[in-house]
mmCIF file with all atom_site columns, C-alpha atoms in Angstrom:
data_model
loop_
_atom_site.group_PDB
_atom_site.id
_atom_site.type_symbol
_atom_site.label_atom_id
_atom_site.label_alt_id
_atom_site.label_comp_id
_atom_site.label_asym_id
_atom_site.label_entity_id
_atom_site.label_seq_id
_atom_site.pdbx_PDB_ins_code
_atom_site.Cartn_x
_atom_site.Cartn_y
_atom_site.Cartn_z
_atom_site.occupancy
_atom_site.B_iso_or_equiv
_atom_site.pdbx_formal_charge
_atom_site.auth_seq_id
_atom_site.auth_comp_id
_atom_site.auth_asym_id
_atom_site.auth_atom_id
_atom_site.pdbx_PDB_model_num
ATOM 1   C CA . MET A 1 1   ? 13.134 -8.531  -19.091 1.00 80.00 ? 1   MET A CA 1
ATOM 2   C CA . HIS A 1 2   ? 15.219 -5.513  -18.591 1.00 88.00 ? 2   HIS A CA 1
ATOM 3   C CA . SER A 1 3   ? 15.933 -2.221  -20.762 1.00 91.00 ? 3   SER A CA 1
ATOM 4   C CA . ILE A 1 4   ? 19.112 -0.399  -20.801 1.00 92.00 ? 4   ILE A CA 1
ATOM 5   C CA . SER A 1 5   ? 19.406 3.475   -21.537 1.00 95.00 ? 5   SER A CA 1
ATOM 6   C CA . ILE A 1 6   ? 22.445 4.557   -22.781 1.00 93.00 ? 6   ILE A CA 1
ATOM 7   C CA . LEU A 1 7   ? 23.003 7.971   -21.192 1.00 96.00 ? 7   LEU A CA 1
ATOM 8   C CA . ILE A 1 8   ? 25.757 9.950   -22.552 1.00 95.00 ? 8   ILE A CA 1
ATOM 9   C CA . PRO A 1 9   ? 26.981 12.557  -20.750 1.00 96.00 ? 9   PRO A CA 1
ATOM 10  C CA . VAL A 1 10  ? 29.038 15.445  -23.447 1.00 94.00 ? 10  VAL A CA 1
ATOM 11  C CA . LEU A 1 11  ? 31.127 18.863  -24.220 1.00 94.00 ? 11  LEU A CA 1
ATOM 12  C CA . ASN A 1 12  ? 32.750 19.948  -26.957 1.00 93.00 ? 12  ASN A CA 1
ATOM 13  C CA . GLU A 1 13  ? 33.214 16.146  -28.588 1.00 90.00 ? 13  GLU A CA 1
ATOM 14  C CA . ALA A 1 14  ? 31.679 15.969  -32.094 1.00 90.00 ? 14  ALA A CA 1
ATOM 15  C CA . GLU A 1 15  ? 35.334 14.516  -33.139 1.00 86.00 ? 15  GLU A CA 1
ATOM 16  C CA . ASN A 1 16  ? 34.816 11.670  -30.872 1.00 86.00 ? 16  ASN A CA 1
ATOM 17  C CA . LEU A 1 17  ? 31.302 10.726  -31.192 1.00 89.00 ? 17  LEU A CA 1
ATOM 18  C CA . GLN A 1 18  ? 30.953 10.393  -34.872 1.00 88.00 ? 18  GLN A CA 1
ATOM 19  C CA . GLU A 1 19  ? 33.519 6.851   -33.749 1.00 85.00 ? 19  GLU A CA 1
ATOM 20  C CA . LEU A 1 20  ? 30.954 6.601   -30.501 1.00 87.00 ? 20  LEU A CA 1
ATOM 21  C CA . ILE A 1 21  ? 27.907 6.928   -32.159 1.00 91.00 ? 21  ILE A CA 1
ATOM 22  C CA . PRO A 1 22  ? 27.859 4.285   -35.028 1.00 90.00 ? 22  PRO A CA 1
ATOM 23  C CA . TYR A 1 23  ? 30.121 2.142   -32.666 1.00 85.00 ? 23  TYR A CA 1
ATOM 24  C CA . LEU A 1 24  ? 26.926 1.834   -30.619 1.00 87.00 ? 24  LEU A CA 1
ATOM 25  C CA . LEU A 1 25  ? 24.291 1.571   -33.109 1.00 90.00 ? 25  LEU A CA 1
ATOM 26  C CA . LYS A 1 26  ? 26.509 -1.359  -34.646 1.00 87.00 ? 26  LYS A CA 1
ATOM 27  C CA . ASN A 1 27  ? 26.365 -3.130  -31.166 1.00 82.00 ? 27  ASN A CA 1
ATOM 28  C CA . SER A 1 28  ? 23.214 -2.818  -30.132 1.00 84.00 ? 28  SER A CA 1
ATOM 29  C CA . SER A 1 29  ? 19.905 -4.563  -29.524 1.00 84.00 ? 29  SER A CA 1
ATOM 30  C CA . THR A 1 30  ? 16.665 -2.556  -29.873 1.00 83.00 ? 30  THR A CA 1
ATOM 31  C CA . GLN A 1 31  ? 15.378 -5.451  -27.857 1.00 85.00 ? 31  GLN A CA 1
ATOM 32  C CA . ASN A 1 32  ? 17.258 -4.429  -25.014 1.00 86.00 ? 32  ASN A CA 1
ATOM 33  C CA . ILE A 1 33  ? 18.614 -0.980  -25.571 1.00 91.00 ? 33  ILE A CA 1
ATOM 34  C CA . LYS A 1 34  ? 15.601 0.613   -24.422 1.00 94.00 ? 34  LYS A CA 1
ATOM 35  C CA . ASP A 1 35  ? 16.858 4.415   -26.103 1.00 95.00 ? 35  ASP A CA 1
ATOM 36  C CA . ILE A 1 36  ? 20.770 6.155   -26.328 1.00 95.00 ? 36  ILE A CA 1
ATOM 37  C CA . ILE A 1 37  ? 20.176 9.714   -24.530 1.00 97.00 ? 37  ILE A CA 1
ATOM 38  C CA . ILE A 1 38  ? 23.214 12.393  -25.412 1.00 96.00 ? 38  ILE A CA 1
ATOM 39  C CA . VAL A 1 39  ? 23.682 15.341  -22.611 1.00 97.00 ? 39  VAL A CA 1
ATOM 40  C CA . ASP A 1 40  ? 25.406 18.410  -23.608 1.00 97.00 ? 40  ASP A CA 1
ATOM 41  C CA . GLY A 1 41  ? 26.514 20.578  -21.490 1.00 97.00 ? 41  GLY A CA 1
ATOM 42  C CA . GLY A 1 42  ? 26.629 23.401  -23.699 1.00 96.00 ? 42  GLY A CA 1
ATOM 43  C CA . SER A 1 43  ? 29.683 22.104  -26.677 1.00 95.00 ? 43  SER A CA 1
ATOM 44  C CA . THR A 1 44  ? 30.685 24.829  -29.385 1.00 96.00 ? 44  THR A CA 1
ATOM 45  C CA . ASP A 1 45  ? 32.008 22.845  -31.435 1.00 95.00 ? 45  ASP A CA 1
ATOM 46  C CA . GLY A 1 46  ? 29.061 21.117  -33.414 1.00 94.00 ? 46  GLY A CA 1
ATOM 47  C CA . THR A 1 47  ? 28.942 18.144  -31.054 1.00 93.00 ? 47  THR A CA 1
ATOM 48  C CA . GLN A 1 48  ? 24.691 18.801  -32.036 1.00 93.00 ? 48  GLN A CA 1
ATOM 49  C CA . ASN A 1 49  ? 24.917 18.725  -35.692 1.00 94.00 ? 49  ASN A CA 1
ATOM 50  C CA . ILE A 1 50  ? 26.967 15.433  -35.042 1.00 92.00 ? 50  ILE A CA 1
ATOM 51  C CA . ILE A 1 51  ? 23.641 13.801  -33.367 1.00 92.00 ? 51  ILE A CA 1
ATOM 52  C CA . GLN A 1 52  ? 21.363 15.350  -35.430 1.00 90.00 ? 52  GLN A CA 1
ATOM 53  C CA . HIS A 1 53  ? 22.406 12.716  -38.248 1.00 91.00 ? 53  HIS A CA 1
ATOM 54  C CA . PHE A 1 54  ? 21.608 10.049  -35.891 1.00 93.00 ? 54  PHE A CA 1
ATOM 55  C CA . SER A 1 55  ? 17.824 9.480   -35.908 1.00 93.00 ? 55  SER A CA 1
ATOM 56  C CA . GLN A 1 56  ? 18.317 6.629   -33.068 1.00 93.00 ? 56  GLN A CA 1
ATOM 57  C CA . VAL A 1 57  ? 19.346 8.891   -30.647 1.00 96.00 ? 57  VAL A CA 1
ATOM 58  C CA . LYS A 1 58  ? 18.181 11.727  -28.508 1.00 97.00 ? 58  LYS A CA 1
ATOM 59  C CA . LEU A 1 59  ? 19.938 15.053  -27.896 1.00 97.00 ? 59  LEU A CA 1
ATOM 60  C CA . VAL A 1 60  ? 19.223 16.565  -24.533 1.00 97.00 ? 60  VAL A CA 1
ATOM 61  C CA . GLN A 1 61  ? 20.876 20.013  -23.422 1.00 97.00 ? 61  GLN A CA 1
ATOM 62  C CA . SER A 1 62  ? 21.673 20.941  -19.222 1.00 97.00 ? 62  SER A CA 1
ATOM 63  C CA . GLU A 1 63  ? 23.494 22.826  -17.502 1.00 96.00 ? 63  GLU A CA 1
ATOM 64  C CA . LYS A 1 64  ? 27.159 22.314  -17.434 1.00 95.00 ? 64  LYS A CA 1
ATOM 65  C CA . GLY A 1 65  ? 29.075 19.501  -14.959 1.00 95.00 ? 65  GLY A CA 1
ATOM 66  C CA . ARG A 1 66  ? 29.037 15.839  -15.703 1.00 93.00 ? 66  ARG A CA 1
ATOM 67  C CA . ALA A 1 67  ? 26.915 15.131  -12.320 1.00 95.00 ? 67  ALA A CA 1
ATOM 68  C CA . LYS A 1 68  ? 24.155 17.839  -13.614 1.00 97.00 ? 68  LYS A CA 1
ATOM 69  C CA . GLN A 1 69  ? 23.877 16.032  -16.800 1.00 97.00 ? 69  GLN A CA 1
ATOM 70  C CA . MET A 1 70  ? 24.039 12.185  -15.673 1.00 96.00 ? 70  MET A CA 1
ATOM 71  C CA . ASN A 1 71  ? 21.599 13.667  -13.310 1.00 97.00 ? 71  ASN A CA 1
ATOM 72  C CA . PHE A 1 72  ? 19.158 15.279  -15.937 1.00 98.00 ? 72  PHE A CA 1
ATOM 73  C CA . GLY A 1 73  ? 19.834 12.040  -18.741 1.00 97.00 ? 73  GLY A CA 1
ATOM 74  C CA . ALA A 1 74  ? 19.009 9.918   -15.743 1.00 97.00 ? 74  ALA A CA 1
ATOM 75  C CA . LYS A 1 75  ? 15.461 11.018  -15.254 1.00 98.00 ? 75  LYS A CA 1
ATOM 76  C CA . ILE A 1 76  ? 14.551 11.572  -19.084 1.00 98.00 ? 76  ILE A CA 1
ATOM 77  C CA . ALA A 1 77  ? 16.039 7.868   -19.113 1.00 98.00 ? 77  ALA A CA 1
ATOM 78  C CA . LYS A 1 78  ? 12.933 4.637   -20.550 1.00 96.00 ? 78  LYS A CA 1
ATOM 79  C CA . GLY A 1 79  ? 15.305 2.071   -19.366 1.00 95.00 ? 79  GLY A CA 1
ATOM 80  C CA . ASP A 1 80  ? 15.344 0.323   -15.964 1.00 94.00 ? 80  ASP A CA 1
ATOM 81  C CA . ILE A 1 81  ? 18.831 -0.352  -16.122 1.00 94.00 ? 81  ILE A CA 1
ATOM 82  C CA . LEU A 1 82  ? 21.524 2.993   -16.558 1.00 95.00 ? 82  LEU A CA 1
ATOM 83  C CA . TYR A 1 83  ? 24.714 2.258   -17.746 1.00 91.00 ? 83  TYR A CA 1
ATOM 84  C CA . PHE A 1 84  ? 26.525 6.087   -18.332 1.00 92.00 ? 84  PHE A CA 1
ATOM 85  C CA . PHE A 1 85  ? 29.509 5.666   -20.822 1.00 86.00 ? 85  PHE A CA 1
ATOM 86  C CA . THR A 1 86  ? 31.933 8.373   -21.460 1.00 79.00 ? 86  THR A CA 1
ATOM 87  C CA . ARG A 1 87  ? 34.519 9.328   -23.768 1.00 68.00 ? 87  ARG A CA 1
ATOM 88  C CA . ARG A 1 88  ? 37.054 7.891   -21.643 1.00 65.00 ? 88  ARG A CA 1
ATOM 89  C CA . LEU A 1 89  ? 35.435 4.803   -21.629 1.00 63.00 ? 89  LEU A CA 1
ATOM 90  C CA . PHE A 1 90  ? 35.231 4.325   -25.209 1.00 62.00 ? 90  PHE A CA 1
ATOM 91  C CA . SER A 1 91  ? 38.845 5.338   -25.830 1.00 59.00 ? 91  SER A CA 1
ATOM 92  C CA . SER A 1 92  ? 39.950 2.595   -23.757 1.00 52.00 ? 92  SER A CA 1
ATOM 93  C CA . LYS A 1 93  ? 41.771 0.062   -26.296 1.00 56.00 ? 93  LYS A CA 1
ATOM 94  C CA . ARG A 1 94  ? 41.226 -2.872  -22.620 1.00 56.00 ? 94  ARG A CA 1
ATOM 95  C CA . PHE A 1 95  ? 37.441 -2.100  -23.335 1.00 56.00 ? 95  PHE A CA 1
ATOM 96  C CA . ARG A 1 96  ? 37.018 -2.368  -26.299 1.00 53.00 ? 96  ARG A CA 1
ATOM 97  C CA . GLN A 1 97  ? 38.776 -4.780  -26.327 1.00 55.00 ? 97  GLN A CA 1
ATOM 98  C CA . ARG A 1 98  ? 36.783 -7.209  -24.020 1.00 56.00 ? 98  ARG A CA 1
ATOM 99  C CA . HIS A 1 99  ? 33.681 -5.095  -24.911 1.00 52.00 ? 99  HIS A CA 1
ATOM 100 C CA . PHE A 1 100 ? 33.701 -6.876  -28.605 1.00 47.00 ? 100 PHE A CA 1
ATOM 101 C CA . ARG A 1 101 ? 34.926 -10.290 -27.147 1.00 50.00 ? 101 ARG A CA 1
ATOM 102 C CA . ALA A 1 102 ? 31.592 -9.908  -25.027 1.00 48.00 ? 102 ALA A CA 1
ATOM 103 C CA . TYR A 1 103 ? 29.008 -8.869  -28.497 1.00 45.00 ? 103 TYR A CA 1
ATOM 104 C CA . LYS A 1 104 ? 31.383 -11.643 -30.462 1.00 43.00 ? 104 LYS A CA 1
ATOM 105 C CA . TYR A 1 105 ? 28.129 -14.477 -29.609 1.00 38.00 ? 105 TYR A CA 1
#
């Protein structure tokens, strides 16, 4: 069975992470989600403080820049499938409706 690493590149996303992290933890199974990694590119809004409240989420620091952050996270991910998750994806109402429907059963 495959395992998934969820990688989230962030920069000053404290407000969004307060909703996103509980959502991911509630809708993820440890049977197929190997790790959730948040790659911070130098946030100054308290992003790190939000993440520290979730022991199941790993916070790492990298250089600023989405591609750099994604590559950094990919190097330390433990899953054999990498799922890159961005704030824009989560904030999409259409995505959330489809995601909820997919995991309802």
